[in-house]
XYZ file of C-alpha atoms in Angstrom:
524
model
C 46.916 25.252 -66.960
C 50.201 24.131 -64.818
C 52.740 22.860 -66.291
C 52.508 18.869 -66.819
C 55.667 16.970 -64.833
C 58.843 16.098 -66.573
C 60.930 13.273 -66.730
C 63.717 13.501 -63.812
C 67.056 13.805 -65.083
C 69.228 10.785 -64.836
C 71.101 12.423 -61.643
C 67.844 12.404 -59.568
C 67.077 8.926 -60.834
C 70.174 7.273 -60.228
C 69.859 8.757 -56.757
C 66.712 7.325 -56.371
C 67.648 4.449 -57.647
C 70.871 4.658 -54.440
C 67.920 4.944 -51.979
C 66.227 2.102 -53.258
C 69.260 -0.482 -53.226
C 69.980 0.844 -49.919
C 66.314 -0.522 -48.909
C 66.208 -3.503 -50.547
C 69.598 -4.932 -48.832
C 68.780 -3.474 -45.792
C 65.309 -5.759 -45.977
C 67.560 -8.928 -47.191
C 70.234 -8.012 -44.062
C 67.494 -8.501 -41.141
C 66.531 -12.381 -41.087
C 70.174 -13.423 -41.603
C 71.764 -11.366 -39.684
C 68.764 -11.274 -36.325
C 69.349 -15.256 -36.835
C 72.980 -15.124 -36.131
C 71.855 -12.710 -33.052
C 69.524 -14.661 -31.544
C 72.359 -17.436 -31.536
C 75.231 -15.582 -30.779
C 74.837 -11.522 -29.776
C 78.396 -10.642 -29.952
C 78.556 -12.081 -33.649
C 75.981 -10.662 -34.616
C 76.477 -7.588 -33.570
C 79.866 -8.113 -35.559
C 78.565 -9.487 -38.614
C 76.125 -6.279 -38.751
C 79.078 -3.648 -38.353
C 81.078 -4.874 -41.323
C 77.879 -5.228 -43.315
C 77.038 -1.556 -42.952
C 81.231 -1.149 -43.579
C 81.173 -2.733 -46.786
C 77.522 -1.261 -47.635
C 79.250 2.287 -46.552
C 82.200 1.636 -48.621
C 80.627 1.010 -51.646
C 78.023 3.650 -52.317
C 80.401 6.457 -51.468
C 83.186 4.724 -54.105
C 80.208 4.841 -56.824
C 78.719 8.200 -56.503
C 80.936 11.425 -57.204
C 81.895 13.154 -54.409
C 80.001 16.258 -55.288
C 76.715 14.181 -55.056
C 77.642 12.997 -51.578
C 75.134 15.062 -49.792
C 72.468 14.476 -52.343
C 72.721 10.967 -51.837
C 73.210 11.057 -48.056
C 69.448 12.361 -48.127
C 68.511 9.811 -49.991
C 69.821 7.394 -48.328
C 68.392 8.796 -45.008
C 65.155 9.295 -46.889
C 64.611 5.432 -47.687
C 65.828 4.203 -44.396
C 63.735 6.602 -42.667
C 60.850 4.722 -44.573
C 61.930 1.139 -44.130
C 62.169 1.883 -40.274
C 58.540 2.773 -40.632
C 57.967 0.226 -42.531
C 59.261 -2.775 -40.436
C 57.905 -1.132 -37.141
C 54.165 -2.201 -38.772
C 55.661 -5.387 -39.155
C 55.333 -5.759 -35.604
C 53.159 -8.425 -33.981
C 52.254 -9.033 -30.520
C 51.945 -12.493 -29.724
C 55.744 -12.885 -30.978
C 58.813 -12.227 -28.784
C 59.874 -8.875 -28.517
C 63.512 -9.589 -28.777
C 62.556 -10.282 -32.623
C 61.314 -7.149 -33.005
C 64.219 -5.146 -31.268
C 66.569 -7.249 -33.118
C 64.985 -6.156 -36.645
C 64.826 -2.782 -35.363
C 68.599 -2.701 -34.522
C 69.668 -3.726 -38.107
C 67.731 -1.113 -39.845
C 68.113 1.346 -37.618
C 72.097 1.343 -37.523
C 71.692 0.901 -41.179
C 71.845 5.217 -40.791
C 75.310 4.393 -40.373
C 75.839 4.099 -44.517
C 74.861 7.867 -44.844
C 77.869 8.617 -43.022
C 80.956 9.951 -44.693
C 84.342 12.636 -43.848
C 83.499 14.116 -47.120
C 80.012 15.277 -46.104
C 79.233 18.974 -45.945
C 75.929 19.488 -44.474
C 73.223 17.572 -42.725
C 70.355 18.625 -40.636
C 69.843 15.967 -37.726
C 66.189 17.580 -37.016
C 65.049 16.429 -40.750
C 65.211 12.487 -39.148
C 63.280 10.678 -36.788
C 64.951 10.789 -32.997
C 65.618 6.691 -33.342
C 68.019 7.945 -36.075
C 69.261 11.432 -34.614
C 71.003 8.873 -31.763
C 73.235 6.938 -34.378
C 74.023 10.296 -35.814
C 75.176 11.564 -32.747
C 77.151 8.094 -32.438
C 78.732 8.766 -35.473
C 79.377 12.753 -35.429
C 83.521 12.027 -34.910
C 83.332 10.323 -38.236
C 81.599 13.907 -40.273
C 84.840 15.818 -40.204
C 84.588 17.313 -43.241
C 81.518 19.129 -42.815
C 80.753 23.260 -42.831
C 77.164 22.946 -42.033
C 75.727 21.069 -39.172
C 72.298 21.629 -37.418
C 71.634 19.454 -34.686
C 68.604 21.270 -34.084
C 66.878 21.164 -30.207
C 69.573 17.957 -29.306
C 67.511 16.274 -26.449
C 65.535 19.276 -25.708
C 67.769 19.983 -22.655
C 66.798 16.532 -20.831
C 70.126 15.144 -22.033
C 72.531 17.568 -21.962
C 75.466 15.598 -20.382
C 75.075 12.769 -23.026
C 74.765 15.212 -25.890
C 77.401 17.050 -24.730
C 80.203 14.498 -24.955
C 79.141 13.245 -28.244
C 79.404 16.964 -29.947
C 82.389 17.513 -28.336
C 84.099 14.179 -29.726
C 82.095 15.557 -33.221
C 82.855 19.428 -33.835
C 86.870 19.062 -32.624
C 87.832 17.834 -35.793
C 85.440 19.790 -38.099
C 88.236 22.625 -39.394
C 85.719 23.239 -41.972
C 82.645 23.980 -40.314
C 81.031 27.442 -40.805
C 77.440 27.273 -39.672
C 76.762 25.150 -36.337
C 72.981 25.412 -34.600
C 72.445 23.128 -31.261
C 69.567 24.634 -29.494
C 68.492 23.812 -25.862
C 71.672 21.593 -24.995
C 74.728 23.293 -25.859
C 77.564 24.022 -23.133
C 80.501 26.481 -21.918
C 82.405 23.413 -22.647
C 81.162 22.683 -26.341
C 81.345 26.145 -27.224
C 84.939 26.481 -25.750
C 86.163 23.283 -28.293
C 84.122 25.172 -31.222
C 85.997 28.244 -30.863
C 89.622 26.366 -30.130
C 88.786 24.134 -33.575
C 86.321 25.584 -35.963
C 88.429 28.960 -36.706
C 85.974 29.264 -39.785
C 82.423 29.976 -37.946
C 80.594 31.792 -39.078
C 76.814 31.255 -37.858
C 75.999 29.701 -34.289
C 72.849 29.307 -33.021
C 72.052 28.151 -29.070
C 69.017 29.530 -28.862
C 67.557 27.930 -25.332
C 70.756 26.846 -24.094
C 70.466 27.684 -20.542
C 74.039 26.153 -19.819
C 75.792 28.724 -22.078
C 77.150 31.304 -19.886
C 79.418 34.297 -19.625
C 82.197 31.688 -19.348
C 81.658 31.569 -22.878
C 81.810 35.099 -23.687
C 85.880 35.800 -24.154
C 85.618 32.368 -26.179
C 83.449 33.395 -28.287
C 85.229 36.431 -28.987
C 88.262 34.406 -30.502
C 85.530 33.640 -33.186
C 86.634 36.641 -35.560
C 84.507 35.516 -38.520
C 81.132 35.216 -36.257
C 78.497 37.258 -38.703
C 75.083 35.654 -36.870
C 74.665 34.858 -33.514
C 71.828 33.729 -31.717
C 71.543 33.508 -27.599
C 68.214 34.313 -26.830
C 66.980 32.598 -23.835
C 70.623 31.611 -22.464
C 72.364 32.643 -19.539
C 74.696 35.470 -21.046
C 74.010 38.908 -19.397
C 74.219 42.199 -20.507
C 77.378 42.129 -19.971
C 78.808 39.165 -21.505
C 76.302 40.545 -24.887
C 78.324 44.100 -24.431
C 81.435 42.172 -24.492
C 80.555 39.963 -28.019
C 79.195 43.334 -29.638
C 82.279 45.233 -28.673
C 84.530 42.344 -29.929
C 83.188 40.596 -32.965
C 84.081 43.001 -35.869
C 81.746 41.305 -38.451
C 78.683 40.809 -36.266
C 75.680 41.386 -38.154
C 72.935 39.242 -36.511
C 72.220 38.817 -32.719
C 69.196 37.176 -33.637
C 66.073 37.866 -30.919
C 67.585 40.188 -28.145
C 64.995 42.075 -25.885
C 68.161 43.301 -23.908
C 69.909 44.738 -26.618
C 68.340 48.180 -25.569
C 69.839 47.731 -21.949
C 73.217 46.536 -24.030
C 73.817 49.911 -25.834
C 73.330 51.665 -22.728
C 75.873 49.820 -20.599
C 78.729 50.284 -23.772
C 78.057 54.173 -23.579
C 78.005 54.540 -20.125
C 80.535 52.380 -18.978
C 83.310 53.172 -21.410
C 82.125 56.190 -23.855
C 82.090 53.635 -26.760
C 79.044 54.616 -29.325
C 80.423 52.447 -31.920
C 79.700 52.854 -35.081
C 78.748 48.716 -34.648
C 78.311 46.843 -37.922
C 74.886 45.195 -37.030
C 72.553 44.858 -39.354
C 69.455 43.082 -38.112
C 67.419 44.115 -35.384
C 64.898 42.076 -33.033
C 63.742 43.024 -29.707
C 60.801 43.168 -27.195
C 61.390 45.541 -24.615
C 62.726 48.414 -26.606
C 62.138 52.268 -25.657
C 62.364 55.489 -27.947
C 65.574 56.256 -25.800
C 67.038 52.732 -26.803
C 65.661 53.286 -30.334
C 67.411 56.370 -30.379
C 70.604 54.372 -29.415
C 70.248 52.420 -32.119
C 69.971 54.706 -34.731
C 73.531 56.829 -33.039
C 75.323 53.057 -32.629
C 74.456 50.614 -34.810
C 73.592 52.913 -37.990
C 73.674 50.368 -40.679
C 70.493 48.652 -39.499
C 68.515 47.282 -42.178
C 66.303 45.294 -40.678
C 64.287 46.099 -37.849
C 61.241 43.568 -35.439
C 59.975 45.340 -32.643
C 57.282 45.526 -29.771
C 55.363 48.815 -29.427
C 54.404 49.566 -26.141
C 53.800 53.496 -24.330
C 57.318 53.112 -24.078
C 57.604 53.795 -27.982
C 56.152 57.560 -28.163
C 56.983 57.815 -31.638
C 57.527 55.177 -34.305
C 59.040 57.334 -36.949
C 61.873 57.799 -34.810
C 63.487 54.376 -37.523
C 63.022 56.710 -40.167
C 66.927 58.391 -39.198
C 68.024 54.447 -40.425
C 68.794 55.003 -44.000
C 69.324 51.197 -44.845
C 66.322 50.308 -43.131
C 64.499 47.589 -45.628
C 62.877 45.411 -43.639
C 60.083 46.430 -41.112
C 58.421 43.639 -38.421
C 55.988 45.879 -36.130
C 53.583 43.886 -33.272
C 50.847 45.604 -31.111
C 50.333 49.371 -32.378
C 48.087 51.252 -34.030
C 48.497 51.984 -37.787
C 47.238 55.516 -36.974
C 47.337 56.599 -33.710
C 51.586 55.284 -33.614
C 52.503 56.882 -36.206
C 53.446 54.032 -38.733
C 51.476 55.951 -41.605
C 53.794 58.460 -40.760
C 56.869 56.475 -40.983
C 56.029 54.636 -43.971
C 55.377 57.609 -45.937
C 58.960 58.451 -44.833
C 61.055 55.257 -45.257
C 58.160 53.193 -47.132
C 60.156 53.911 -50.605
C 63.191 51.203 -49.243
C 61.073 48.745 -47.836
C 60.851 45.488 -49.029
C 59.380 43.580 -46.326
C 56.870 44.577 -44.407
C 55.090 42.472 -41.546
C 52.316 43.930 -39.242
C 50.911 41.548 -36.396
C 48.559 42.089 -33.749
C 48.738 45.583 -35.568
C 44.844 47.667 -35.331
C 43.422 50.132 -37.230
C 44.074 49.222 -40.555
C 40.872 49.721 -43.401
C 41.129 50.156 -46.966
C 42.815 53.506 -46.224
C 46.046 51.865 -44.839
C 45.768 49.474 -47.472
C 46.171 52.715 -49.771
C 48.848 54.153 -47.771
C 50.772 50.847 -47.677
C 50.652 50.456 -51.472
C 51.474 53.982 -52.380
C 54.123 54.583 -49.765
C 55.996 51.278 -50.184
C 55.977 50.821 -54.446
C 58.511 48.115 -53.835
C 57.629 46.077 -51.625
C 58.103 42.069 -52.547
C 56.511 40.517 -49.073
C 53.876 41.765 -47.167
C 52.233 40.034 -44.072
C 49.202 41.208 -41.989
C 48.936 38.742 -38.803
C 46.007 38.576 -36.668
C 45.587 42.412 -37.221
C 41.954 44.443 -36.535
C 40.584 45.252 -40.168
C 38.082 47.956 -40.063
C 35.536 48.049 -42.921
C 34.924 52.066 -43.560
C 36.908 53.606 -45.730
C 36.504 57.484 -47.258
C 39.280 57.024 -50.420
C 38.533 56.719 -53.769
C 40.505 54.348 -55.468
C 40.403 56.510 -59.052
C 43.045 58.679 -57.256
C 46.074 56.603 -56.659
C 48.974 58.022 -58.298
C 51.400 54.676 -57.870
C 50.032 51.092 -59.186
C 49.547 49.201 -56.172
C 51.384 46.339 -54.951
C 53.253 45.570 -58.667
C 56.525 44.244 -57.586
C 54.765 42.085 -54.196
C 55.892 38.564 -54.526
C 54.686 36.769 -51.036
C 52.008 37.964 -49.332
C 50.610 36.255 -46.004
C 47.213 37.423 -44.227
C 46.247 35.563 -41.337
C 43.166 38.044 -40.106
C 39.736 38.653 -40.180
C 39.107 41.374 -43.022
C 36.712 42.130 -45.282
C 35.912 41.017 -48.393
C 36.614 44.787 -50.241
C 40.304 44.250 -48.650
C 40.751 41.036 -49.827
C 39.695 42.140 -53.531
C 42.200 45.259 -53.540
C 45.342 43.333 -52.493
C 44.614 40.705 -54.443
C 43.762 42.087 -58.006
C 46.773 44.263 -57.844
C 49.300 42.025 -57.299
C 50.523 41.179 -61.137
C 53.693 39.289 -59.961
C 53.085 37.837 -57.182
C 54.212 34.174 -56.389
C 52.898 32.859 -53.232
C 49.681 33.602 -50.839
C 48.707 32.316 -47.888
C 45.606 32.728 -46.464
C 44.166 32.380 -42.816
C 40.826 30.198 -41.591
C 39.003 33.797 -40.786
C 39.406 35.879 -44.184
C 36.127 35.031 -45.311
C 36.939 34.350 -49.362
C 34.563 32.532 -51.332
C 34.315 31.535 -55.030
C 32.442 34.950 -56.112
C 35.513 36.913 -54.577
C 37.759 34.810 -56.468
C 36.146 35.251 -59.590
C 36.585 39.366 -59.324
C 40.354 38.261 -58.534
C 40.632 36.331 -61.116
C 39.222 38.522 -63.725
C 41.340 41.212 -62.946
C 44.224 39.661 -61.922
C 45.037 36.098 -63.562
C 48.555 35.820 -61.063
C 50.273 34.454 -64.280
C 53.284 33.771 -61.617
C 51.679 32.275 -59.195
C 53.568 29.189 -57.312
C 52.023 28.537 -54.650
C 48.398 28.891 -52.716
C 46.836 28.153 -49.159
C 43.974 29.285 -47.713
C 43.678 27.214 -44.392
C 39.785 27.480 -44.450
C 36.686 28.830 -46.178
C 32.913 28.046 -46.238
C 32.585 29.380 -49.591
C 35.542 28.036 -51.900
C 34.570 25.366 -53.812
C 35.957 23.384 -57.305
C 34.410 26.512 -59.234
C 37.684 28.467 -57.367
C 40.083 25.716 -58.050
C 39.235 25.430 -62.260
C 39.835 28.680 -62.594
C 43.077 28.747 -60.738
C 43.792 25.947 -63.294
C 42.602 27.890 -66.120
C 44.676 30.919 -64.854
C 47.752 29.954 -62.822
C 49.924 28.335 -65.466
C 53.011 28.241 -62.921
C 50.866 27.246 -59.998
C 52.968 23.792 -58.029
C 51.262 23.826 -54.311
C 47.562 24.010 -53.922
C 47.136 22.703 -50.264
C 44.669 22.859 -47.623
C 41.481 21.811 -50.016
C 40.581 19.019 -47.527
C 39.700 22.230 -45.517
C 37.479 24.285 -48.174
C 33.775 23.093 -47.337
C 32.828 23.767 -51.128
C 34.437 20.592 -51.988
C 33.463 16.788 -51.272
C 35.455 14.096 -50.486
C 34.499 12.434 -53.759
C 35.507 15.658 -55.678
C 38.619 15.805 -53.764
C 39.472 12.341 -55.089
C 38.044 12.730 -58.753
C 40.589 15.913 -58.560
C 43.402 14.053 -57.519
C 42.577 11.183 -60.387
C 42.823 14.233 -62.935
C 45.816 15.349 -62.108
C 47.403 11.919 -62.321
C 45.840 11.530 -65.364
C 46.944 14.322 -67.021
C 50.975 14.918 -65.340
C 49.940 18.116 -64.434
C 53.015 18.896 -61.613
C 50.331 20.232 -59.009
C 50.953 19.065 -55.273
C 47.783 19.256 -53.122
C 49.333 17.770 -50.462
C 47.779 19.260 -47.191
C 50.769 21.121 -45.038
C 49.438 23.382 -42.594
C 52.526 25.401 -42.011
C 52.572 29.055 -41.095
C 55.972 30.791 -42.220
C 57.117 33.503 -40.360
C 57.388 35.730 -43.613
């Protein structure tokens, strides 16, 4: 059975208890101070500043400063909900300048959240009406190291953004991880390198107004480990430039010119490195740039690539001796070679993802478990699944999949491969399973029997026509560490009424089961 819930410590409740006050005098602030408004804008909008002051002032004098960001999420958490919450209060045949003026109070109340001593805060977890009085308020943040402002405006704003972050990141000395995707600038980027001396992860992904202006900026950034540009306006050039010039580079994120990159440092000034990147993601990548890789960037551990006929050979990674991680799209288990290579380098592999990858049957299967003994995640996405097989299974001279933690199949396989990467898998922790796998309740049962996934967290399988409660009492009879079992909505097997008789049993008996539906896909 899982585990029943426990009481929350005091430090969770009295941070509850934060987001709660927070609510309740935001809900006793809106008459008053929307009656002063309607009288007088100016004072009210004066009256409502040093409200949120005070407010502001006295949470962050009554909460130890290592509980600051705890409690900012709170905070943000229950005035995310009372914003909700008074937008239903909304009726039509009243004037809308009631409504806007409730909506201004508890919408600035965000401003409370807001602190110099705050470390880290991800604008993308908050609604966009929120996200603007953050950006409002960025200048006041200057203590923080993290800050993800996530896709800004989504590039339709860049001018207003761009002022804001500006006035923000200039004072942040501390900052060490900044992500702005879609609207950063030359401009921001030049006042992030001239202030934030301590970066050490930047992420612009989409920024189209990030240029080689940026480049010899960028290289003042000594402490950059993880960059990301992909789908800016820096050419092979300006990525030549960063590689040759950031020492402790170890990420360029997704860069299908990093082939083109190599070639233009050797050719244009002899330099082969050795560079110190680690991670490795491209999609227009030859066997010659390959081979470039392995010669300058030797200490590559992890490698996601696109097979084409420009790839002749895939075991051509096996020369990286760190090589751990392994994302392959579009090839041919077979025909490409990756038997091959996994037999070579499958020993260090811990990570293994295959998409849009063909040929695969219960032999690969085999291969893949007795190759790669070590593996702790393993993902098969939208891969061809043949059902023939010629191996016996009595022959296997390494117990399959025994240290595989997360595995993720999103494919339409047979039942037979189904059974043999489930029932080996003694440790693993979380599964995820795709709308075309086919599993019903007899398939479980085999699982089961052989393989009662004593550490099993978490479980979602998207879609079946033949799971029903049969599958999900013996996962409760099994699984004593299982927390997430999502997606039943989705099994056929089970009825609305048994859904909600289900739900009545766990609240009945505290088990700590969430069977929430989430319909995410993780990458890994």
């Amino acid at each position: 059975m899982p585990r029943r819930k426990q009481p929350l410590s005091m430090e969770c409740l009295a941070l509850e208890a934060v987001g709660q006050f927070v609510s309740a005098v935001g809900r006793n602030m809106i008459n008053p101070l929307c009656n002063v408004a309607r009288r007088d804008s100016l004072r009210g909008m004066m009256l409502l500043q040093s409200s949120l002051d005070r407010l502001n002032e006295l949470l962050y004098a009554s909460v130890p400063w290592y509980l600051y960001d705890k409690m900012a999420t709170q905070v943000l958490t229950a005035i995310a909900a009372l914003i909700q919450e008074t937008k239903q209060t909304y009726v039509n045949f009243e004037p809308i300048t009631i409504f806007i003026n409730q909506m201004n109070v508890v919408v600035n109340l965000t401003e409370v959240a807001i602190h110099p001593h705050l470390r880290n805060i991800d604008f993308s977890l908050w609604p966009k009406i929120m996200r603007h009085v953050l950006y409002k308020n960025l200048y006041r943040m200057t203590g923080l190291e993290r800050l993800d402002l996530g896709s800004g405006s989504g590039g339709w704003k860049t001018s207003d953004v761009e002022k804001l972050t500006v006035c923000g990141v200039s004072s942040m000395k501390n900052l060490t991880s900044l992500c702005l995707c879609f609207d950063c600038t030359d401009h921001i980027l030049s006042v992030v390198a001239q202030n934030c001396t301590k970066l050490q992860c930047l992420d612009v992904t989409a920024s189209r107004s990030v240029t080689d202006r940026s480049v010899n900026t960028l290289v003042n950034c000594k402490e950059l480990r993880e960059l990301h540009l992909y789908r800016t306006s820096v050419s092979v050039e300006g990525y030549a430039v960063l590689l040759k010039g950031l020492p402790r580079l170890e990420d360029l994120g997704r860069c299908d010119e990093f082939g083109f990159i190599l070639e233009h440092i050797r050719t244009t000034d002899g330099n082969t490195g050795p560079f110190g990147l680690k991670i490795f993601q491209s999609r227009d990548v030859t066997t010659f740039h390959l081979n470039l890789l392995i010669e300058m960037c030797p200490r590559v551990s992890h490698v996601s690539i696109y097979h084409d006929e420009r790839i002749s050979d895939l075991t051509v990674l096996s020369a990286l001796d760190d090589l751990s991680e392994l994302k392959l799209l579009s090839c041919d288990f077979f025909t490409d070679r990756v038997k091959q290579l996994l037999e070579v380098k499958g020993y260090n592999l811990t990570w293994l993802h295959l998409e849009h990858v063909e040929e695969i049957d219960l032999n690969a299967l085999i291969y893949i478990s007795q190759y790669c003994p070590n593996l702790k995640k393993l993902t098969f996405y939208n891969c061809e699944f043949l059902e023939h097989t010629s191996l016996s299974l009595k022959k296997l001279s390494v117990q399959p999949f025994r240290y595989l933690e997360r595995i993720m199949c999103v494919a339409d396989c047979a039942l037979l491969h189904l059974e043999f990467l489930l029932s080996n898998c003694f440790n693993i922790k979380f599964i995820q399973l795709g709308s075309s796998t086919g599993i019903g309740d007899v398939t479980m049962a085999k699982v089961l029997s052989k393989n009662p996934m004593k550490y099993l967290e978490e479980l979602k399988i998207l879609y079946s026509d033949n799971l029903s409660m049969q599958t999900v009492h013996l996962l409760m009879t099994h699984c004593d560490n299982l927390r997430v079992l999502s997606e039943l909505e989705s099994w056929q097997g089970i009825s609305e009424t048994e859904l909600t008789e289900f739900r009545k049993e766990l609240k009945k008996n505290n088990f700590d089961l969430d069977i929430r539906p989430t319909l995410s896909y993780p990458s890994n």
